[in-house]
Structure formats: C-alpha cells, structure tokens
Amino acid sequence: SRMKKEIGISIIIIGLLISIISPMAVVLVGIPIFIVGSILLWLSKSNIKTKTIWTVAPVVLWYPITIVWLFVYNAIGMANAQKRDYIVNYDFKGLLTIVESKCGKEPILKAKRMQFEIPSNGVYLHNGELKSGHIDERVFKKNKDGTLIKLEDVHWQTKDSEKDTAGLEIIIGERFGTFGTRYDSNDQESNVITKYIETNKIYTEKETNKLHFRMDRLVDSLLSNCDK
C-alpha cells in the first residue's frame, strides 16, 4: 500500500513536469500519466487528505507554473539568442537571402548585434553559423543619407489600397522570414535565411515564382563559383 502511494505520487509528479515543460504534450501525455498516478494513489491506503492534495494541487498549479516556466525559458533564450540585423538599401526589391559559405564574409558587430549589409543582388554569403531557435532579428532600410529605419513586419502581401498610384515603388515593410537548409552538389549542407521586403507594388503569383527561381539560381551560381 505504501508502495502504491509512493509510485502514484511519483507518476503524478512526472505527469505534471511533462505538462509544464511541454504544454503541447498535456493532452496526449501529461493527462494520461496524471490519471494513472491518481488511480494508483487512490487505490493505496493513504489518508483522504493526502490523496486529495496530490490529486487537486497539480491541476490548480499547472497553469501558473507553466506561465512562469515559459516566461523564464523565453527570457533565457532571448538573452542568449543570436542577434542579427539585416540592412537593405532604400531601393531594394524582393527577397534578401543569407547563406552560410566558406567564401562569405563575417558581418561587423555593433552593440553585440551582427550587421548584415545586404548587397543589391539580395544574396549575402556568410562565413559563419546561422543559428535557429531563439533569434533576435531586425530588418532596416538604409536611406540615401545613410540613416537607418527599422521595417515593421506587415504580416500580409500588399493590398490594393496600398498599391502605388504615382509610379514609384517604395519599401513599406518586411514579411515572411524562413530558415532552412540547402545541399550543394557535394551533399554539403548550409543554413539559409530569407526575408521578403514588401513594397507598395502588387506582384502576381507568376512574378513571385520567377523571383524565387531567380534567387535560387543566383545562390547556386555564387556557391558554385566558391567551390572552384
């Protein structure tokens, strides 16, 4: 009976910890484990007070503890995150792409942030590691006078109401960043980052596909020349 109590409490604690550390696993893992532990505890000869406390307390405490855990986890993650700033010229259009490459260059550091000055072709070869996970990144537009303006994430493609009517295409924000891995002809992998610089021009799906195809060909060409 004492063993049932100890095993039951141990299983309840395990279920609670799993549910806190991985909230997405609550339904499929945390709750089933908690139920098994509770059943074992209630089958033991422990007193009602002990059974009630160990059954009710995890349910009550799960949410506040999870919130605290996620706050601490994210705070630590952002404090140790790779800090990256992407800088494009005021007349830049399309995708910016950063690729790990031995032929690349290392960005300068400013206030402990990596400064990626994106060339006019949109491809920056980076002689270093591009980390995933917690990332602190920003996108800036460089004006003619050299001043930088932070671009906001617009979350959407250009709407008809934002379409240019004066014939001048200008940057209005940044949108849809991706992080992935590519493989070259020698099966060597390298990490790739892309960011779409949104302007006040509406591009068709065909034009967007052409842009992606052109950027892929450009990256392949640059990396091929690097291997020669």
PDB file of C-alpha atoms in Angstrom:
ATOM      1  CA  SER A   1       0.000   0.000   0.000  1.00  0.00           C
ATOM      2  CA  ARG A   2       2.840   2.389   0.859  1.00  0.00           C
ATOM      3  CA  MET A   3       4.497   1.451  -2.410  1.00  0.00           C
ATOM      4  CA  LYS A   4       1.295   2.269  -4.336  1.00  0.00           C
ATOM      5  CA  LYS A   5       1.237   5.667  -2.660  1.00  0.00           C
ATOM      6  CA  GLU A   6       4.872   6.439  -3.487  1.00  0.00           C
ATOM      7  CA  ILE A   7       4.599   5.172  -7.057  1.00  0.00           C
ATOM      8  CA  GLY A   8       1.339   7.063  -7.581  1.00  0.00           C
ATOM      9  CA  ILE A   9       2.783  10.342  -6.292  1.00  0.00           C
ATOM     10  CA  SER A  10       5.931   9.849  -8.388  1.00  0.00           C
ATOM     11  CA  ILE A  11       3.870   9.275 -11.537  1.00  0.00           C
ATOM     12  CA  ILE A  12       1.712  12.346 -10.779  1.00  0.00           C
ATOM     13  CA  ILE A  13       4.872  14.475 -10.432  1.00  0.00           C
ATOM     14  CA  ILE A  14       6.245  13.106 -13.711  1.00  0.00           C
ATOM     15  CA  GLY A  15       2.965  13.930 -15.476  1.00  0.00           C
ATOM     16  CA  LEU A  16       2.986  17.444 -14.027  1.00  0.00           C
ATOM     17  CA  LEU A  17       6.603  18.066 -15.069  1.00  0.00           C
ATOM     18  CA  ILE A  18       5.973  16.842 -18.613  1.00  0.00           C
ATOM     19  CA  SER A  19       2.902  19.080 -18.862  1.00  0.00           C
ATOM     20  CA  ILE A  20       4.870  22.112 -17.640  1.00  0.00           C
ATOM     21  CA  ILE A  21       7.967  21.609 -19.784  1.00  0.00           C
ATOM     22  CA  SER A  22       5.992  20.711 -22.905  1.00  0.00           C
ATOM     23  CA  PRO A  23       2.478  22.227 -22.830  1.00  0.00           C
ATOM     24  CA  MET A  24       1.747  20.712 -26.247  1.00  0.00           C
ATOM     25  CA  ALA A  25       2.035  17.247 -24.650  1.00  0.00           C
ATOM     26  CA  VAL A  26      -0.580  17.877 -21.961  1.00  0.00           C
ATOM     27  CA  VAL A  27      -3.466  16.031 -23.612  1.00  0.00           C
ATOM     28  CA  LEU A  28      -1.599  13.106 -25.144  1.00  0.00           C
ATOM     29  CA  VAL A  29       0.995  12.511 -22.421  1.00  0.00           C
ATOM     30  CA  GLY A  30       0.590  14.633 -19.300  1.00  0.00           C
ATOM     31  CA  ILE A  31      -3.082  13.934 -18.515  1.00  0.00           C
ATOM     32  CA  PRO A  32      -2.909  10.134 -19.125  1.00  0.00           C
ATOM     33  CA  ILE A  33       0.145   9.861 -16.868  1.00  0.00           C
ATOM     34  CA  PHE A  34      -1.563  12.017 -14.227  1.00  0.00           C
ATOM     35  CA  ILE A  35      -4.671   9.795 -14.332  1.00  0.00           C
ATOM     36  CA  VAL A  36      -2.605   6.610 -13.891  1.00  0.00           C
ATOM     37  CA  GLY A  37      -0.754   8.153 -10.943  1.00  0.00           C
ATOM     38  CA  SER A  38      -4.009   9.338  -9.353  1.00  0.00           C
ATOM     39  CA  ILE A  39      -5.614   5.901  -9.687  1.00  0.00           C
ATOM     40  CA  LEU A  40      -2.644   4.236  -8.008  1.00  0.00           C
ATOM     41  CA  LEU A  41      -2.683   6.829  -5.224  1.00  0.00           C
ATOM     42  CA  TRP A  42      -6.396   6.384  -4.564  1.00  0.00           C
ATOM     43  CA  LEU A  43      -6.020   2.590  -4.534  1.00  0.00           C
ATOM     44  CA  SER A  44      -3.488   2.931  -1.727  1.00  0.00           C
ATOM     45  CA  LYS A  45      -4.411   3.124   1.923  1.00  0.00           C
ATOM     46  CA  SER A  46      -3.146   6.671   2.289  1.00  0.00           C
ATOM     47  CA  ASN A  47      -5.469   9.111   4.093  1.00  0.00           C
ATOM     48  CA  ILE A  48      -8.075  11.128   2.171  1.00  0.00           C
ATOM     49  CA  LYS A  49      -6.293  14.440   2.822  1.00  0.00           C
ATOM     50  CA  THR A  50      -3.088  13.242   1.176  1.00  0.00           C
ATOM     51  CA  LYS A  51      -4.973  11.772  -1.775  1.00  0.00           C
ATOM     52  CA  THR A  52      -6.978  14.968  -2.258  1.00  0.00           C
ATOM     53  CA  ILE A  53      -3.950  17.278  -2.047  1.00  0.00           C
ATOM     54  CA  TRP A  54      -1.907  15.265  -4.558  1.00  0.00           C
ATOM     55  CA  THR A  55      -4.854  14.998  -6.939  1.00  0.00           C
ATOM     56  CA  VAL A  56      -6.074  18.599  -6.815  1.00  0.00           C
ATOM     57  CA  ALA A  57      -2.797  20.540  -6.371  1.00  0.00           C
ATOM     58  CA  PRO A  58      -1.255  19.582  -9.774  1.00  0.00           C
ATOM     59  CA  VAL A  59      -4.459  20.622 -11.565  1.00  0.00           C
ATOM     60  CA  VAL A  60      -4.527  24.006  -9.785  1.00  0.00           C
ATOM     61  CA  LEU A  61      -0.804  24.687 -10.031  1.00  0.00           C
ATOM     62  CA  TRP A  62      -0.211  23.545 -13.617  1.00  0.00           C
ATOM     63  CA  TYR A  63      -1.258  26.774 -15.371  1.00  0.00           C
ATOM     64  CA  PRO A  64       0.570  29.363 -13.195  1.00  0.00           C
ATOM     65  CA  ILE A  65       3.733  27.258 -13.044  1.00  0.00           C
ATOM     66  CA  THR A  66       3.633  26.761 -16.816  1.00  0.00           C
ATOM     67  CA  ILE A  67       3.311  30.519 -17.403  1.00  0.00           C
ATOM     68  CA  VAL A  68       6.303  31.204 -15.146  1.00  0.00           C
ATOM     69  CA  TRP A  69       8.328  28.434 -16.808  1.00  0.00           C
ATOM     70  CA  LEU A  70       7.603  29.733 -20.338  1.00  0.00           C
ATOM     71  CA  PHE A  71       8.491  33.287 -19.291  1.00  0.00           C
ATOM     72  CA  VAL A  72      11.821  32.183 -17.806  1.00  0.00           C
ATOM     73  CA  TYR A  73      12.564  29.866 -20.738  1.00  0.00           C
ATOM     74  CA  ASN A  74      11.911  32.594 -23.318  1.00  0.00           C
ATOM     75  CA  ALA A  75      13.809  35.205 -21.298  1.00  0.00           C
ATOM     76  CA  ILE A  76      16.883  32.974 -21.101  1.00  0.00           C
ATOM     77  CA  GLY A  77      16.516  32.024 -24.762  1.00  0.00           C
ATOM     78  CA  MET A  78      16.313  35.626 -25.975  1.00  0.00           C
ATOM     79  CA  ALA A  79      19.216  36.677 -23.724  1.00  0.00           C
ATOM     80  CA  ASN A  80      21.407  34.059 -25.418  1.00  0.00           C
ATOM     81  CA  ALA A  81      19.888  34.370 -28.894  1.00  0.00           C
ATOM     82  CA  GLN A  82      21.903  35.152 -31.991  1.00  0.00           C
ATOM     83  CA  LYS A  83      21.235  38.838 -32.622  1.00  0.00           C
ATOM     84  CA  ARG A  84      21.010  39.754 -36.308  1.00  0.00           C
ATOM     85  CA  ASP A  85      20.243  42.977 -38.175  1.00  0.00           C
ATOM     86  CA  TYR A  86      19.567  42.869 -41.920  1.00  0.00           C
ATOM     87  CA  ILE A  87      20.157  46.146 -43.753  1.00  0.00           C
ATOM     88  CA  VAL A  88      18.838  46.787 -47.272  1.00  0.00           C
ATOM     89  CA  ASN A  89      19.184  49.851 -49.459  1.00  0.00           C
ATOM     90  CA  TYR A  90      16.173  52.177 -49.832  1.00  0.00           C
ATOM     91  CA  ASP A  91      15.545  50.978 -53.419  1.00  0.00           C
ATOM     92  CA  PHE A  92      15.839  47.258 -52.639  1.00  0.00           C
ATOM     93  CA  LYS A  93      13.124  44.964 -54.048  1.00  0.00           C
ATOM     94  CA  GLY A  94      12.291  41.309 -53.490  1.00  0.00           C
ATOM     95  CA  LEU A  95      13.994  38.689 -51.319  1.00  0.00           C
ATOM     96  CA  LEU A  96      17.042  39.038 -49.147  1.00  0.00           C
ATOM     97  CA  THR A  97      18.898  35.750 -48.723  1.00  0.00           C
ATOM     98  CA  ILE A  98      21.733  34.903 -46.336  1.00  0.00           C
ATOM     99  CA  VAL A  99      23.631  31.661 -46.919  1.00  0.00           C
ATOM    100  CA  GLU A 100      26.428  30.018 -44.960  1.00  0.00           C
ATOM    101  CA  SER A 101      29.512  29.814 -47.178  1.00  0.00           C
ATOM    102  CA  LYS A 102      33.265  29.463 -46.735  1.00  0.00           C
ATOM    103  CA  CYS A 103      33.614  32.138 -49.419  1.00  0.00           C
ATOM    104  CA  GLY A 104      31.485  34.582 -47.487  1.00  0.00           C
ATOM    105  CA  LYS A 105      32.388  37.341 -45.086  1.00  0.00           C
ATOM    106  CA  GLU A 106      31.702  37.944 -41.439  1.00  0.00           C
ATOM    107  CA  PRO A 107      29.349  40.821 -40.597  1.00  0.00           C
ATOM    108  CA  ILE A 108      30.599  43.556 -38.308  1.00  0.00           C
ATOM    109  CA  LEU A 109      29.323  43.617 -34.738  1.00  0.00           C
ATOM    110  CA  LYS A 110      27.537  46.668 -33.410  1.00  0.00           C
ATOM    111  CA  ALA A 111      26.293  46.606 -29.817  1.00  0.00           C
ATOM    112  CA  LYS A 112      26.781  42.808 -29.949  1.00  0.00           C
ATOM    113  CA  ARG A 113      24.462  42.560 -32.980  1.00  0.00           C
ATOM    114  CA  MET A 114      25.564  41.101 -36.326  1.00  0.00           C
ATOM    115  CA  GLN A 115      25.131  43.685 -39.100  1.00  0.00           C
ATOM    116  CA  PHE A 116      24.299  42.069 -42.450  1.00  0.00           C
ATOM    117  CA  GLU A 117      24.627  44.709 -45.188  1.00  0.00           C
ATOM    118  CA  ILE A 118      22.644  43.045 -47.972  1.00  0.00           C
ATOM    119  CA  PRO A 119      24.126  43.652 -51.465  1.00  0.00           C
ATOM    120  CA  SER A 120      21.951  44.840 -54.358  1.00  0.00           C
ATOM    121  CA  ASN A 121      21.567  41.295 -55.737  1.00  0.00           C
ATOM    122  CA  GLY A 122      19.970  40.272 -52.434  1.00  0.00           C
ATOM    123  CA  VAL A 123      22.403  37.468 -51.536  1.00  0.00           C
ATOM    124  CA  TYR A 124      24.787  37.680 -48.581  1.00  0.00           C
ATOM    125  CA  LEU A 125      27.306  34.842 -48.231  1.00  0.00           C
ATOM    126  CA  HIS A 126      28.068  34.442 -44.533  1.00  0.00           C
ATOM    127  CA  ASN A 127      31.323  32.858 -43.387  1.00  0.00           C
ATOM    128  CA  GLY A 128      29.879  31.656 -40.102  1.00  0.00           C
ATOM    129  CA  GLU A 129      26.985  29.853 -38.486  1.00  0.00           C
ATOM    130  CA  LEU A 130      23.356  30.901 -38.817  1.00  0.00           C
ATOM    131  CA  LYS A 131      21.618  29.631 -35.717  1.00  0.00           C
ATOM    132  CA  SER A 132      17.983  28.636 -35.363  1.00  0.00           C
ATOM    133  CA  GLY A 133      15.803  28.514 -32.237  1.00  0.00           C
ATOM    134  CA  HIS A 134      15.545  31.746 -30.264  1.00  0.00           C
ATOM    135  CA  ILE A 135      16.528  34.512 -32.674  1.00  0.00           C
ATOM    136  CA  ASP A 136      16.573  38.274 -32.169  1.00  0.00           C
ATOM    137  CA  GLU A 137      16.428  39.747 -35.669  1.00  0.00           C
ATOM    138  CA  ARG A 138      15.522  43.098 -37.199  1.00  0.00           C
ATOM    139  CA  VAL A 139      15.331  44.497 -40.736  1.00  0.00           C
ATOM    140  CA  PHE A 140      16.389  48.050 -41.613  1.00  0.00           C
ATOM    141  CA  LYS A 141      16.112  50.250 -44.685  1.00  0.00           C
ATOM    142  CA  LYS A 142      19.122  52.480 -45.380  1.00  0.00           C
ATOM    143  CA  ASN A 143      18.176  55.889 -46.779  1.00  0.00           C
ATOM    144  CA  LYS A 144      20.247  57.928 -49.207  1.00  0.00           C
ATOM    145  CA  ASP A 145      21.772  59.879 -46.319  1.00  0.00           C
ATOM    146  CA  GLY A 146      22.833  56.664 -44.564  1.00  0.00           C
ATOM    147  CA  THR A 147      20.204  56.773 -41.824  1.00  0.00           C
ATOM    148  CA  LEU A 148      18.506  53.524 -40.898  1.00  0.00           C
ATOM    149  CA  ILE A 149      14.773  52.989 -40.499  1.00  0.00           C
ATOM    150  CA  LYS A 150      13.509  49.822 -38.867  1.00  0.00           C
ATOM    151  CA  LEU A 151      10.998  47.948 -41.019  1.00  0.00           C
ATOM    152  CA  GLU A 152       7.884  46.567 -39.399  1.00  0.00           C
ATOM    153  CA  ASP A 153       6.589  43.071 -40.071  1.00  0.00           C
ATOM    154  CA  VAL A 154       3.492  43.775 -42.177  1.00  0.00           C
ATOM    155  CA  HIS A 155       2.222  40.152 -41.972  1.00  0.00           C
ATOM    156  CA  TRP A 156       0.466  40.389 -45.326  1.00  0.00           C
ATOM    157  CA  GLN A 157       1.112  40.987 -49.008  1.00  0.00           C
ATOM    158  CA  THR A 158       0.467  44.452 -50.407  1.00  0.00           C
ATOM    159  CA  LYS A 159      -3.254  45.260 -50.511  1.00  0.00           C
ATOM    160  CA  ASP A 160      -4.999  47.118 -53.328  1.00  0.00           C
ATOM    161  CA  SER A 161      -5.464  50.114 -51.018  1.00  0.00           C
ATOM    162  CA  GLU A 162      -1.690  50.312 -50.553  1.00  0.00           C
ATOM    163  CA  LYS A 163      -0.853  49.974 -54.236  1.00  0.00           C
ATOM    164  CA  ASP A 164       1.355  52.639 -55.725  1.00  0.00           C
ATOM    165  CA  THR A 165      -0.503  55.160 -57.877  1.00  0.00           C
ATOM    166  CA  ALA A 166       2.377  57.559 -58.546  1.00  0.00           C
ATOM    167  CA  GLY A 167       4.656  55.112 -60.369  1.00  0.00           C
ATOM    168  CA  LEU A 168       7.208  54.990 -57.537  1.00  0.00           C
ATOM    169  CA  GLU A 169       7.849  51.653 -55.851  1.00  0.00           C
ATOM    170  CA  ILE A 170       8.878  52.075 -52.208  1.00  0.00           C
ATOM    171  CA  ILE A 171       9.524  49.758 -49.284  1.00  0.00           C
ATOM    172  CA  ILE A 172       6.674  49.540 -46.766  1.00  0.00           C
ATOM    173  CA  GLY A 173       7.874  46.687 -44.510  1.00  0.00           C
ATOM    174  CA  GLU A 174       9.248  43.190 -44.257  1.00  0.00           C
ATOM    175  CA  ARG A 175       7.343  39.939 -44.344  1.00  0.00           C
ATOM    176  CA  PHE A 176       7.600  36.173 -44.117  1.00  0.00           C
ATOM    177  CA  GLY A 177      11.025  35.072 -42.972  1.00  0.00           C
ATOM    178  CA  THR A 178      12.204  31.488 -43.420  1.00  0.00           C
ATOM    179  CA  PHE A 179      15.060  29.390 -42.061  1.00  0.00           C
ATOM    180  CA  GLY A 180      16.115  26.253 -43.884  1.00  0.00           C
ATOM    181  CA  THR A 181      18.938  24.040 -45.084  1.00  0.00           C
ATOM    182  CA  ARG A 182      20.238  23.545 -48.617  1.00  0.00           C
ATOM    183  CA  TYR A 183      22.598  20.932 -50.058  1.00  0.00           C
ATOM    184  CA  ASP A 184      25.199  21.529 -52.754  1.00  0.00           C
ATOM    185  CA  SER A 185      26.437  19.124 -55.431  1.00  0.00           C
ATOM    186  CA  ASN A 186      28.849  17.582 -52.923  1.00  0.00           C
ATOM    187  CA  ASP A 187      25.986  16.921 -50.486  1.00  0.00           C
ATOM    188  CA  GLN A 188      27.355  19.570 -48.112  1.00  0.00           C
ATOM    189  CA  GLU A 189      24.639  21.339 -46.140  1.00  0.00           C
ATOM    190  CA  SER A 190      24.394  25.013 -45.270  1.00  0.00           C
ATOM    191  CA  ASN A 191      21.752  27.038 -43.454  1.00  0.00           C
ATOM    192  CA  VAL A 192      19.771  29.656 -45.353  1.00  0.00           C
ATOM    193  CA  ILE A 193      17.708  32.627 -44.193  1.00  0.00           C
ATOM    194  CA  THR A 194      15.266  34.516 -46.395  1.00  0.00           C
ATOM    195  CA  LYS A 195      13.192  37.649 -45.778  1.00  0.00           C
ATOM    196  CA  TYR A 196      10.721  39.223 -48.166  1.00  0.00           C
ATOM    197  CA  ILE A 197      10.993  43.002 -48.448  1.00  0.00           C
ATOM    198  CA  GLU A 198       7.458  44.241 -49.061  1.00  0.00           C
ATOM    199  CA  THR A 199       6.907  47.231 -51.336  1.00  0.00           C
ATOM    200  CA  ASN A 200       3.789  49.113 -52.417  1.00  0.00           C
ATOM    201  CA  LYS A 201       3.714  47.225 -55.717  1.00  0.00           C
ATOM    202  CA  ILE A 202       1.426  44.210 -56.092  1.00  0.00           C
ATOM    203  CA  TYR A 203       3.236  41.262 -57.659  1.00  0.00           C
ATOM    204  CA  THR A 204       1.373  38.427 -59.349  1.00  0.00           C
ATOM    205  CA  GLU A 205       1.935  34.821 -58.304  1.00  0.00           C
ATOM    206  CA  LYS A 206       3.837  34.252 -61.555  1.00  0.00           C
ATOM    207  CA  GLU A 207       6.155  37.196 -60.846  1.00  0.00           C
ATOM    208  CA  THR A 208       6.734  35.960 -57.284  1.00  0.00           C
ATOM    209  CA  ASN A 209       7.591  32.458 -58.520  1.00  0.00           C
ATOM    210  CA  LYS A 210      10.031  33.944 -61.035  1.00  0.00           C
ATOM    211  CA  LEU A 211      11.680  35.905 -58.220  1.00  0.00           C
ATOM    212  CA  HIS A 212      12.174  32.762 -56.129  1.00  0.00           C
ATOM    213  CA  PHE A 213      13.522  30.860 -59.140  1.00  0.00           C
ATOM    214  CA  ARG A 214      15.956  33.664 -59.987  1.00  0.00           C
ATOM    215  CA  MET A 215      17.210  33.842 -56.388  1.00  0.00           C
ATOM    216  CA  ASP A 216      17.731  30.069 -56.251  1.00  0.00           C
ATOM    217  CA  ARG A 217      19.733  30.185 -59.481  1.00  0.00           C
ATOM    218  CA  LEU A 218      21.780  33.109 -58.192  1.00  0.00           C
ATOM    219  CA  VAL A 219      22.619  31.353 -54.919  1.00  0.00           C
ATOM    220  CA  ASP A 220      23.599  28.187 -56.823  1.00  0.00           C
ATOM    221  CA  SER A 221      25.838  30.219 -59.130  1.00  0.00           C
ATOM    222  CA  LEU A 222      27.566  32.076 -56.283  1.00  0.00           C
ATOM    223  CA  LEU A 223      28.214  28.898 -54.336  1.00  0.00           C
ATOM    224  CA  SER A 224      29.428  27.060 -57.439  1.00  0.00           C
ATOM    225  CA  ASN A 225      31.978  29.794 -58.101  1.00  0.00           C
ATOM    226  CA  CYS A 226      33.043  29.485 -54.473  1.00  0.00           C
ATOM    227  CA  ASP A 227      33.903  25.800 -54.943  1.00  0.00           C
ATOM    228  CA  LYS A 228      36.101  26.471 -57.982  1.00  0.00           C
TER     229      LYS A 228
END
